Short mmCIF file of N, CA and C in Angstrom, two decimals:
data_model
loop_
_atom_site.label_atom_id
_atom_site.label_comp_id
_atom_site.label_asym_id
_atom_site.label_seq_id
_atom_site.Cartn_x
_atom_site.Cartn_y
_atom_site.Cartn_z
N MET A 1 1.29 -1.53 -0.28
CA MET A 1 0.38 0.00 0.21
C MET A 1 1.37 0.97 0.26
N GLY A 2 1.01 2.09 -1.39
CA GLY A 2 1.58 2.60 -1.00
C GLY A 2 0.91 4.57 -0.44
N ALA A 3 1.55 5.73 -1.49
CA ALA A 3 1.01 7.17 -0.55
C ALA A 3 -0.30 7.38 -1.46
N PRO A 4 -1.50 7.91 -0.92
CA PRO A 4 -1.84 8.25 -1.52
C PRO A 4 -2.44 9.55 -2.97
N LEU A 5 -2.75 9.32 -4.02
CA LEU A 5 -2.11 9.50 -5.12
C LEU A 5 -2.31 11.19 -5.05
N GLU A 6 -3.29 12.28 -4.43
CA GLU A 6 -2.95 13.19 -4.41
C GLU A 6 -2.68 13.60 -3.19
N GLN A 7 -2.11 13.54 -2.72
CA GLN A 7 -1.22 13.67 -1.17
C GLN A 7 0.10 14.54 -1.81
N HIS A 8 -0.19 15.66 -1.02
CA HIS A 8 1.77 16.41 -1.94
C HIS A 8 2.41 17.28 -1.12
N ASP A 9 3.13 17.81 -1.10
CA ASP A 9 4.15 18.25 -0.23
C ASP A 9 4.32 19.65 0.11
N ALA A 10 4.87 20.47 1.03
CA ALA A 10 4.74 21.32 0.76
C ALA A 10 4.42 22.77 -0.03
N ALA A 11 5.28 22.32 -1.33
CA ALA A 11 5.39 22.94 -2.50
C ALA A 11 3.92 23.10 -3.40
N GLY A 12 3.14 21.81 -2.78
CA GLY A 12 1.34 21.36 -3.75
C GLY A 12 1.97 20.25 -4.80
N ASP A 13 3.60 19.80 -4.83
CA ASP A 13 3.62 18.48 -5.89
C ASP A 13 3.19 17.33 -5.48
N THR A 14 2.10 16.52 -6.24
CA THR A 14 2.14 15.27 -6.19
C THR A 14 3.10 14.43 -6.36
N PRO A 15 2.47 13.29 -6.41
CA PRO A 15 3.21 12.09 -7.00
C PRO A 15 3.56 12.79 -8.69
N LEU A 16 2.56 12.29 -9.62
CA LEU A 16 1.77 12.96 -10.51
C LEU A 16 3.09 14.41 -11.04
N LEU A 17 3.24 15.09 -10.53
CA LEU A 17 3.68 16.43 -10.94
C LEU A 17 5.26 16.20 -10.30
N CYS A 18 5.63 15.60 -9.37
CA CYS A 18 6.78 14.89 -9.29
C CYS A 18 7.20 14.06 -10.52
N GLY A 19 6.81 13.12 -11.16
CA GLY A 19 7.41 12.76 -11.99
C GLY A 19 7.21 12.98 -13.14
N ALA A 20 6.12 14.34 -13.13
CA ALA A 20 6.18 14.94 -14.95
C ALA A 20 7.63 16.12 -14.12
N ALA A 21 7.74 16.40 -13.79
CA ALA A 21 8.92 17.19 -13.39
C ALA A 21 10.30 16.59 -13.64
N GLY A 22 10.73 15.09 -13.60
CA GLY A 22 11.79 14.21 -13.13
C GLY A 22 11.48 13.56 -14.34
N GLY A 23 10.38 13.71 -15.46
CA GLY A 23 10.44 13.51 -16.64
C GLY A 23 10.64 11.41 -16.87
N LYS A 24 9.88 11.33 -15.66
CA LYS A 24 9.34 10.12 -15.73
C LYS A 24 8.30 9.23 -16.40
N ALA A 25 8.57 8.49 -17.52
CA ALA A 25 7.05 8.79 -18.64
C ALA A 25 6.41 7.58 -17.94
N SER A 26 6.90 6.52 -17.65
CA SER A 26 6.66 5.17 -16.67
C SER A 26 6.23 5.34 -15.50
N VAL A 27 6.64 6.47 -14.67
CA VAL A 27 5.77 6.40 -13.71
C VAL A 27 4.30 7.67 -13.63
N VAL A 28 4.62 8.69 -14.65
CA VAL A 28 3.62 9.42 -15.04
C VAL A 28 2.29 8.38 -15.46
N ALA A 29 2.79 7.33 -16.30
CA ALA A 29 1.96 6.61 -17.34
C ALA A 29 0.32 5.69 -16.13
N ALA A 30 0.89 4.96 -15.24
CA ALA A 30 0.90 4.26 -14.20
C ALA A 30 -0.01 5.43 -13.15
N LEU A 31 0.64 6.41 -13.26
CA LEU A 31 -0.16 7.50 -11.71
C LEU A 31 -1.44 7.72 -12.42
N LEU A 32 -1.31 8.46 -14.02
CA LEU A 32 -2.50 8.41 -14.67
C LEU A 32 -3.75 7.21 -14.91
N ALA A 33 -3.15 6.12 -14.66
CA ALA A 33 -4.23 4.96 -14.80
C ALA A 33 -4.77 4.51 -13.67
N ALA A 34 -3.81 5.01 -12.58
CA ALA A 34 -3.92 4.61 -11.67
C ALA A 34 -5.25 5.60 -10.96
N GLY A 35 -5.84 6.87 -11.83
CA GLY A 35 -6.62 8.33 -11.36
C GLY A 35 -6.11 9.05 -11.04
N ALA A 36 -5.10 9.64 -11.10
CA ALA A 36 -4.32 10.67 -10.46
C ALA A 36 -4.67 11.80 -11.31
N LYS A 37 -4.91 12.77 -10.28
CA LYS A 37 -5.22 14.30 -11.28
C LYS A 37 -4.61 14.64 -11.44
N ALA A 38 -4.87 14.91 -13.10
CA ALA A 38 -3.67 16.07 -13.69
C ALA A 38 -3.72 17.50 -13.73
N GLY A 39 -4.78 17.90 -13.84
CA GLY A 39 -4.72 19.27 -12.97
C GLY A 39 -4.56 19.77 -11.42
N HIS A 40 -3.85 18.85 -10.58
CA HIS A 40 -3.33 19.67 -9.32
C HIS A 40 -2.09 20.81 -9.82
N VAL A 41 -2.90 21.50 -9.31
CA VAL A 41 -1.93 22.69 -9.25
C VAL A 41 -1.07 23.59 -8.27
N ASN A 42 0.43 23.28 -8.05
CA ASN A 42 1.19 23.49 -7.16
C ASN A 42 1.48 24.84 -7.34
N SER A 43 1.94 24.87 -6.04
CA SER A 43 2.77 26.41 -5.31
C SER A 43 2.89 27.15 -6.34
N ARG A 44 3.39 26.67 -7.58
CA ARG A 44 4.28 27.63 -8.83
C ARG A 44 2.93 27.47 -9.66
N GLY A 45 1.85 27.57 -9.19
CA GLY A 45 1.05 27.49 -10.75
C GLY A 45 0.95 26.21 -11.54
N GLN A 46 1.61 25.28 -11.59
CA GLN A 46 1.54 23.96 -12.83
C GLN A 46 1.37 23.29 -12.43
N ASP A 47 0.19 22.69 -13.41
CA ASP A 47 -0.18 21.27 -13.32
C ASP A 47 1.28 20.24 -14.07
N ALA A 48 0.85 18.64 -14.16
CA ALA A 48 1.80 18.09 -14.71
C ALA A 48 2.45 18.42 -15.96
N LEU A 49 1.62 18.86 -16.70
CA LEU A 49 1.24 19.29 -18.24
C LEU A 49 2.46 20.51 -17.89
N GLY A 50 2.52 21.81 -17.51
CA GLY A 50 3.39 22.72 -16.75
C GLY A 50 4.77 21.86 -16.09
N CYS A 51 4.80 20.86 -15.34
CA CYS A 51 5.95 20.21 -14.93
C CYS A 51 6.80 19.90 -16.12
N ALA A 52 5.97 18.91 -16.46
CA ALA A 52 6.79 18.38 -17.81
C ALA A 52 7.60 19.60 -18.98
N ALA A 53 6.62 20.44 -19.11
CA ALA A 53 6.96 21.32 -20.18
C ALA A 53 8.07 21.90 -19.86
N SER A 54 8.19 22.30 -18.00
CA SER A 54 9.20 23.48 -17.98
C SER A 54 10.43 22.77 -17.93
N GLY A 55 10.25 21.29 -16.99
CA GLY A 55 11.95 19.79 -17.63
C GLY A 55 12.45 20.02 -18.41
N GLY A 56 11.58 20.56 -19.87
CA GLY A 56 11.70 19.65 -21.07
C GLY A 56 11.69 18.59 -21.62
N HIS A 57 11.00 17.86 -21.18
CA HIS A 57 10.00 16.69 -20.60
C HIS A 57 9.80 16.58 -22.26
N MET A 58 9.69 16.47 -22.99
CA MET A 58 8.85 16.28 -24.51
C MET A 58 8.18 14.94 -24.32
N GLN A 59 9.57 13.36 -23.91
CA GLN A 59 8.99 12.79 -24.08
C GLN A 59 6.89 12.23 -23.18
N LEU A 60 6.66 13.32 -22.81
CA LEU A 60 5.66 12.98 -21.38
C LEU A 60 4.65 14.13 -23.12
N LEU A 61 5.19 14.45 -23.43
CA LEU A 61 3.71 15.52 -23.45
C LEU A 61 2.79 14.82 -24.21
N PRO A 62 2.41 13.68 -25.35
CA PRO A 62 1.98 12.72 -25.88
C PRO A 62 0.96 12.21 -24.39
N LEU A 63 1.47 11.68 -23.37
CA LEU A 63 0.97 11.43 -22.13
C LEU A 63 -0.10 12.14 -22.02
N LEU A 64 0.70 13.54 -21.83
CA LEU A 64 -0.64 14.72 -20.51
C LEU A 64 -1.71 15.52 -21.71
N LEU A 65 -1.10 15.74 -22.97
CA LEU A 65 -1.89 16.70 -23.44
C LEU A 65 -3.31 15.89 -23.29
N PRO A 66 -4.04 14.86 -23.42
CA PRO A 66 -5.01 14.80 -23.65
C PRO A 66 -5.55 14.55 -21.73
N VAL A 67 -4.97 15.38 -21.12
CA VAL A 67 -5.36 14.84 -20.09
C VAL A 67 -4.76 16.61 -19.04
N CYS A 68 -4.77 17.72 -20.11
CA CYS A 68 -4.27 18.33 -19.84
C CYS A 68 -4.69 19.46 -20.97
N ALA A 69 -4.91 19.63 -21.54
CA ALA A 69 -5.61 20.38 -23.03
C ALA A 69 -5.53 21.28 -22.12
N SER A 70 -6.93 22.07 -21.59
CA SER A 70 -6.88 23.29 -21.34
C SER A 70 -6.31 24.21 -20.66
N THR A 71 -5.08 24.13 -20.38
CA THR A 71 -3.63 24.47 -19.42
C THR A 71 -2.23 24.64 -20.49
N ILE A 72 -2.32 24.20 -21.88
CA ILE A 72 -0.80 24.06 -22.98
C ILE A 72 -0.79 25.50 -23.25
N PRO A 73 -1.12 26.59 -22.47
CA PRO A 73 -0.67 28.17 -22.96
C PRO A 73 -0.09 27.99 -22.09
N GLU A 74 -0.37 27.96 -20.57
CA GLU A 74 0.41 27.83 -19.34
C GLU A 74 1.83 27.19 -19.20
N ALA A 75 1.50 25.68 -20.06
CA ALA A 75 2.30 25.19 -20.18
C ALA A 75 3.81 25.55 -21.40
N LEU A 76 2.67 25.87 -22.32
CA LEU A 76 4.15 26.84 -23.56
C LEU A 76 4.66 27.62 -23.05
N ILE A 77 4.35 28.58 -22.07
CA ILE A 77 5.46 30.03 -21.94
C ILE A 77 6.42 28.96 -20.44
N ALA A 78 5.85 28.10 -19.71
CA ALA A 78 6.15 27.63 -18.66
C ALA A 78 8.03 27.22 -19.49
N ALA A 79 7.47 26.52 -20.93
CA ALA A 79 8.76 25.46 -21.29
C ALA A 79 8.99 26.97 -21.79
N LEU A 80 8.93 28.11 -22.10
CA LEU A 80 9.45 29.34 -23.56
C LEU A 80 10.50 29.93 -21.98
N VAL A 81 10.06 30.03 -20.59
CA VAL A 81 10.52 30.90 -19.69
C VAL A 81 11.69 29.93 -19.00
N ALA A 82 12.16 28.79 -19.11
CA ALA A 82 12.82 27.78 -18.89
C ALA A 82 14.13 27.32 -20.16
N GLY A 83 13.24 28.21 -20.82
CA GLY A 83 14.61 27.68 -22.52
C GLY A 83 14.79 26.42 -22.90
N HIS A 84 13.34 26.39 -23.40
CA HIS A 84 12.83 25.25 -24.18
C HIS A 84 12.13 24.91 -24.82
N THR A 85 12.94 25.91 -25.79
CA THR A 85 12.49 26.02 -27.07
C THR A 85 11.73 25.06 -28.24
N GLU A 86 12.21 23.66 -27.77
CA GLU A 86 11.52 22.54 -28.63
C GLU A 86 10.28 22.01 -28.38
N VAL A 87 10.01 22.13 -26.94
CA VAL A 87 9.50 21.64 -26.18
C VAL A 87 8.19 22.66 -26.91
N ALA A 88 8.27 24.09 -26.59
CA ALA A 88 7.42 24.43 -26.53
C ALA A 88 6.72 24.72 -28.18
N LEU A 89 7.99 24.10 -29.01
CA LEU A 89 7.14 24.55 -30.58
C LEU A 89 6.47 22.66 -30.82
N GLU A 90 6.93 22.00 -30.08
CA GLU A 90 6.76 20.77 -29.79
C GLU A 90 4.69 21.00 -29.52
N LEU A 91 4.98 21.44 -28.20
CA LEU A 91 3.76 22.02 -27.67
C LEU A 91 2.61 22.54 -29.13
N VAL A 92 3.04 23.75 -29.91
CA VAL A 92 2.30 24.36 -30.68
C VAL A 92 2.00 23.37 -31.34
N ARG A 93 3.04 22.18 -32.34
CA ARG A 93 2.06 21.54 -33.44
C ARG A 93 1.58 20.60 -33.02
N LEU A 94 1.45 19.60 -31.72
CA LEU A 94 0.61 18.97 -31.13
C LEU A 94 -0.74 18.76 -30.65
N CYS A 95 -0.89 20.38 -30.26
CA CYS A 95 -2.26 20.44 -30.39
C CYS A 95 -3.58 21.40 -30.88
N LYS A 96 -4.66 21.32 -30.65
CA LYS A 96 -5.30 21.84 -31.32
C LYS A 96 -5.45 23.90 -31.53
N LEU A 97 -5.62 24.06 -32.16
CA LEU A 97 -5.88 25.71 -31.58
C LEU A 97 -6.74 26.30 -30.48
N PRO A 98 -6.93 26.39 -29.96
CA PRO A 98 -7.85 27.48 -28.75
C PRO A 98 -9.32 27.75 -29.47
N ARG A 99 -10.33 26.92 -28.99
CA ARG A 99 -11.85 28.46 -29.06
C ARG A 99 -11.48 29.71 -29.24
N SER A 100 -11.19 29.90 -28.11
CA SER A 100 -11.92 31.44 -28.33
C SER A 100 -10.49 31.93 -26.95
N VAL A 101 -10.35 32.63 -27.05
CA VAL A 101 -9.47 33.61 -26.85
C VAL A 101 -9.85 33.79 -24.72
N ASP A 102 -11.39 33.94 -25.53
CA ASP A 102 -12.42 33.92 -24.17
C ASP A 102 -12.76 33.43 -23.67
N ALA A 103 -12.44 32.40 -23.90
CA ALA A 103 -13.30 30.91 -23.48
C ALA A 103 -12.73 30.31 -22.58
N HIS A 104 -12.18 31.12 -21.50
CA HIS A 104 -11.80 30.71 -20.44
C HIS A 104 -10.83 31.38 -19.44
N PRO A 105 -11.61 31.69 -18.16
CA PRO A 105 -10.88 33.15 -17.26
C PRO A 105 -8.95 32.61 -17.22
N SER A 106 -8.02 33.56 -18.16
CA SER A 106 -6.84 33.38 -17.53
C SER A 106 -5.94 34.25 -17.36
N SER A 107 -4.71 33.51 -17.66
CA SER A 107 -4.12 35.36 -17.29
C SER A 107 -2.96 36.10 -18.23
N ASP A 108 -3.56 37.07 -18.10
CA ASP A 108 -2.43 38.17 -19.37
C ASP A 108 -1.40 37.65 -20.14
N HIS A 109 -0.74 36.54 -19.69
CA HIS A 109 0.43 35.89 -21.08
C HIS A 109 -0.63 35.09 -21.61
N THR A 110 -0.60 34.32 -20.69
CA THR A 110 -2.18 33.12 -21.69
C THR A 110 -2.84 33.62 -22.70
N ARG A 111 -3.28 35.08 -22.65
CA ARG A 111 -4.08 35.65 -23.50
C ARG A 111 -3.58 36.10 -24.81
N VAL A 112 -2.76 36.18 -24.47
CA VAL A 112 -1.47 37.03 -25.48
C VAL A 112 -0.86 35.72 -26.44
N VAL A 113 -0.48 34.79 -25.73
CA VAL A 113 0.16 34.22 -26.16
C VAL A 113 -1.51 32.98 -26.90
N GLU A 114 -2.61 32.86 -26.15
CA GLU A 114 -3.50 32.45 -27.54
C GLU A 114 -4.14 33.63 -28.71
N ALA A 115 -3.91 34.39 -28.01
CA ALA A 115 -4.14 35.64 -29.40
C ALA A 115 -3.22 35.07 -30.65
N ILE A 116 -1.67 34.95 -30.65
CA ILE A 116 -0.41 34.75 -31.54
C ILE A 116 -1.06 33.98 -31.93
N TRP A 117 -1.51 33.00 -30.72
CA TRP A 117 -1.77 31.69 -31.54
C TRP A 117 -2.69 31.19 -33.48
N ARG A 118 -4.14 32.16 -32.41
CA ARG A 118 -5.41 32.04 -33.63
C ARG A 118 -4.45 32.94 -34.22
N ARG A 119 -4.04 34.42 -34.51
CA ARG A 119 -2.95 34.78 -35.62
C ARG A 119 -2.83 34.17 -36.15
N GLY A 120 -1.86 33.58 -35.64
CA GLY A 120 -0.72 32.59 -36.79
C GLY A 120 -1.44 31.51 -37.60
N PHE A 121 -2.60 31.09 -36.74
CA PHE A 121 -3.09 30.00 -37.80
C PHE A 121 -4.26 30.29 -38.87
N GLU A 122 -4.57 31.79 -38.05
CA GLU A 122 -5.81 32.08 -39.53
C GLU A 122 -4.38 33.48 -40.45
N GLU A 123 -3.90 33.62 -40.26
CA GLU A 123 -2.21 33.48 -41.60
C GLU A 123 -2.36 32.78 -42.33
N GLY A 124 -2.10 31.09 -41.45
CA GLY A 124 -1.58 30.40 -42.25
C GLY A 124 -3.31 29.69 -43.10
N LEU A 125 -3.94 29.46 -43.22
CA LEU A 125 -5.28 29.51 -43.03
C LEU A 125 -5.10 30.22 -44.58
N ALA A 126 -4.91 31.35 -44.08
CA ALA A 126 -5.58 32.35 -45.31
C ALA A 126 -3.98 32.04 -46.85
N ALA A 127 -2.94 32.24 -46.31
CA ALA A 127 -1.64 31.11 -46.99
C ALA A 127 -1.61 30.62 -47.53
N GLN A 128 -2.47 29.17 -47.37
CA GLN A 128 -3.44 28.06 -47.77
C GLN A 128 -4.08 28.35 -48.84
N ARG A 129 -4.87 29.32 -48.75
CA ARG A 129 -6.20 29.26 -49.40
C ARG A 129 -5.13 30.57 -50.71
N GLU A 130 -4.55 31.32 -50.40
CA GLU A 130 -4.58 31.77 -51.89
C GLU A 130 -2.70 30.57 -52.16
N ALA A 131 -2.37 30.25 -51.81
CA ALA A 131 -0.74 28.84 -52.19
C ALA A 131 -1.24 29.05 -53.75
N PRO A 132 -2.12 28.31 -54.32
CA PRO A 132 -2.33 28.32 -55.23
C PRO A 132 -2.16 29.09 -56.49
N GLN A 133 -2.37 30.10 -56.26
CA GLN A 133 -2.25 31.09 -56.54
C GLN A 133 -0.72 32.28 -57.23
N LEU A 134 -0.10 31.26 -55.82
CA LEU A 134 1.35 32.20 -55.69
C LEU A 134 2.17 31.35 -57.28
N SER A 135 3.05 31.84 -57.47
CA SER A 135 4.28 31.42 -58.45
C SER A 135 5.39 31.34 -57.70
N LEU A 136 6.27 29.75 -58.04
CA LEU A 136 7.48 29.81 -57.07
C LEU A 136 8.24 29.99 -57.27
N ILE A 137 9.27 30.81 -56.10
CA ILE A 137 10.25 31.84 -57.10
C ILE A 137 11.78 30.78 -56.20
N HIS A 138 12.55 31.15 -56.82
CA HIS A 138 13.58 30.24 -56.77
C HIS A 138 14.92 31.51 -56.36
N ILE A 139 15.32 31.24 -54.72
CA ILE A 139 15.97 31.83 -54.40
C ILE A 139 17.29 31.21 -54.28
N SER A 140 18.59 31.82 -55.18
CA SER A 140 19.71 30.95 -54.90
C SER A 140 20.55 31.82 -53.63
N GLU A 141 21.65 31.23 -53.66
CA GLU A 141 22.56 31.90 -53.04
C GLU A 141 23.60 32.84 -53.88
N PRO A 142 23.47 34.03 -52.59
CA PRO A 142 24.48 35.19 -53.54
C PRO A 142 25.65 34.96 -54.02
N THR A 143 25.95 35.39 -54.86
CA THR A 143 28.01 35.42 -56.07
C THR A 143 28.25 35.96 -54.61
N ARG A 144 29.56 35.42 -55.18
CA ARG A 144 30.73 35.31 -54.12
C ARG A 144 31.34 36.42 -54.68
N ARG A 145 31.43 37.75 -53.96
CA ARG A 145 32.49 38.31 -55.02
C ARG A 145 34.45 38.15 -54.39
N THR A 146 35.14 38.21 -55.96
CA THR A 146 36.43 38.00 -55.31
C THR A 146 37.25 39.09 -55.55
N PRO A 147 38.22 39.63 -54.67
CA PRO A 147 38.76 40.74 -54.27
C PRO A 147 40.01 41.05 -55.62
#
């Protein structure tokens, strides 16, 4: 008989958050299967996805995205602040566009990320619609001048 799934330390970290912060995929998978709450937030304001993202643990994203989808913008910010650009880019690639910037209460930082995300998505769609009309432009390397 082990510790309760939702027992937390002084910082508010549960076993799931500790596993996510440590990049332990097998631990995270087992805890999720046992019913651990992925949405629990620690004293740093991070859930399991945020802990994984701030730790640079890209291998955990597919496990945590289905159960932490509503906190993707916060995780994206956590990854960027911690210097894990590749994790942030993977979050953008793997997740769906938020329905609306105003769909849920969030921090100002989160709202900015969502607005940027939406604009990029809309511009991408517009570029796809225009793509058949664009001609292919070949860009060659600049010629080198010899003295």
